[in-house]
Short mmCIF file of C-alpha atoms in Angstrom, two decimals:
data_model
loop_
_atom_site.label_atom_id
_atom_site.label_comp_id
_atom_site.label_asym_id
_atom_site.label_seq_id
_atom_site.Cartn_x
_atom_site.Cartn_y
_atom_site.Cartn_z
CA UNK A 184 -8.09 8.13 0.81
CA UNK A 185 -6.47 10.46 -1.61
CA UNK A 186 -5.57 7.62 -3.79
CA UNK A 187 -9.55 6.45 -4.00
CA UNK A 188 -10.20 9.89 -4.97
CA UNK A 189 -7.64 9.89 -7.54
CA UNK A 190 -8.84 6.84 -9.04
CA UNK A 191 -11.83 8.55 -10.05
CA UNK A 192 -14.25 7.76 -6.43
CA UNK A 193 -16.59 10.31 -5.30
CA UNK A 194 -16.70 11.19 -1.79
CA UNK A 195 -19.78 9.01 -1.35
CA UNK A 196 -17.78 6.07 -2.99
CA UNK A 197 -14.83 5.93 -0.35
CA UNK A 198 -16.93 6.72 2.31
CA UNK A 199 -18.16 3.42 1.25
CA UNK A 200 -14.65 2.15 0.55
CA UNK A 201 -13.72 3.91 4.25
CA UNK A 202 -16.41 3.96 6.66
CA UNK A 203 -14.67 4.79 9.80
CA UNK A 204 -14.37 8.35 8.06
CA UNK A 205 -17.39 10.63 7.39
CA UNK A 206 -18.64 13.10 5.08
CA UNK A 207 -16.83 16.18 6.75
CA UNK A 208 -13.75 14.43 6.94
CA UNK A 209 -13.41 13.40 3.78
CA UNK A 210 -14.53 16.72 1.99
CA UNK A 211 -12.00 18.57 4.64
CA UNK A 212 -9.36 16.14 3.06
CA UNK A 213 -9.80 16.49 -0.39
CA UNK A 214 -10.24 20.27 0.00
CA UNK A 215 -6.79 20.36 1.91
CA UNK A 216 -5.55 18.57 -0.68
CA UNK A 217 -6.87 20.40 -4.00
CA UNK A 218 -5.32 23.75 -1.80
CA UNK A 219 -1.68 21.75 -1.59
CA UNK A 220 -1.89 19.39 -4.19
CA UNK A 221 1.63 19.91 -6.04
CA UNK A 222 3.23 19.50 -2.42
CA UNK A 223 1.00 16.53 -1.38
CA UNK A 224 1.72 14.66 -5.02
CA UNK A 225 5.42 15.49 -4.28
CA UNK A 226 5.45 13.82 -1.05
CA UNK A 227 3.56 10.86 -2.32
CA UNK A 228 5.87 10.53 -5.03
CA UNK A 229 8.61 10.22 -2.61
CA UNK A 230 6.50 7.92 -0.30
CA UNK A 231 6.11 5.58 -3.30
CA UNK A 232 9.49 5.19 -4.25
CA UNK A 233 10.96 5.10 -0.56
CA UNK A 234 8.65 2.04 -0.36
CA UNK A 235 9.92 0.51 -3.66
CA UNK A 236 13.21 0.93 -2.13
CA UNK A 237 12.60 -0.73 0.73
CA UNK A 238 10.75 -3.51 -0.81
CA UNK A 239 13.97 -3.90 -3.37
CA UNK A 240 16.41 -4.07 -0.67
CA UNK A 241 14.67 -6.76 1.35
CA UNK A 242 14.12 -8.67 -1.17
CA UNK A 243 17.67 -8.51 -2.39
CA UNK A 244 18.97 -9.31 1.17
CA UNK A 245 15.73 -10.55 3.07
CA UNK A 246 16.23 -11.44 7.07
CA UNK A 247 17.32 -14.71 8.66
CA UNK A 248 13.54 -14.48 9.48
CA UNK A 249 12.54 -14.12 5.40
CA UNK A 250 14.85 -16.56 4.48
CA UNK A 251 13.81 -19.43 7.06
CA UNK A 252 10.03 -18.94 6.01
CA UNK A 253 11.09 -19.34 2.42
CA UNK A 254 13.32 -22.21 3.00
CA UNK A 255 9.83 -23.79 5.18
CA UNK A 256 7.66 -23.02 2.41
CA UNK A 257 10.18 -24.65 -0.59
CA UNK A 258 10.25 -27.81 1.54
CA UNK A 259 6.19 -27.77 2.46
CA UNK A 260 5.87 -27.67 -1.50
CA UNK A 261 8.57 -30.03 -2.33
CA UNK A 262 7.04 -32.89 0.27
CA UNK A 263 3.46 -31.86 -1.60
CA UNK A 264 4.88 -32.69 -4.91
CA UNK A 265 6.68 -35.82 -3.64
CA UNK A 266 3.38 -37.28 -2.08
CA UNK A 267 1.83 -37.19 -5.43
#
């Protein structure tokens, strides 16, 4: 929710954007997070690149899982060229 707000929404917008959330809720938020903002930017900071992290490392070594799908999908696309 922060990050609609952040991209310029109005509470009205990501209510829009969120509507399992209300009016209270989202003002509460965003009040919490004016009041705690250089600790809440922080820990989205470190959020953000924990999950770039993540996303680099499994996609430098990706599971047997990963790697099968790939392999599938490389063959699905080679046989859809070849029938051409």
């Amino acid at each position: 929710m922060i990050q609609y707000y952040l991209q310029g929404c109005s509470p009205e917008q990501i209510l829009e954007e969120l509507p399992s959330l209300n009016l209270e809720k989202i003002y509460a938020t965003l009040t919490h997070y004016l009041h705690n903002r250089v600790e809440i930017d922080a820990y989205m900071l470190r959020l953000a690149n924990w999950r770039e992290q993540r996303y680099q490392e499994l996609s430098a070594n990706p599971s047997p899982l990963m790697q099968r799908l790939r392999a599938l999908k490389a063959q699905r696309e080679q046989e859809l060229l070849n029938s051409w």
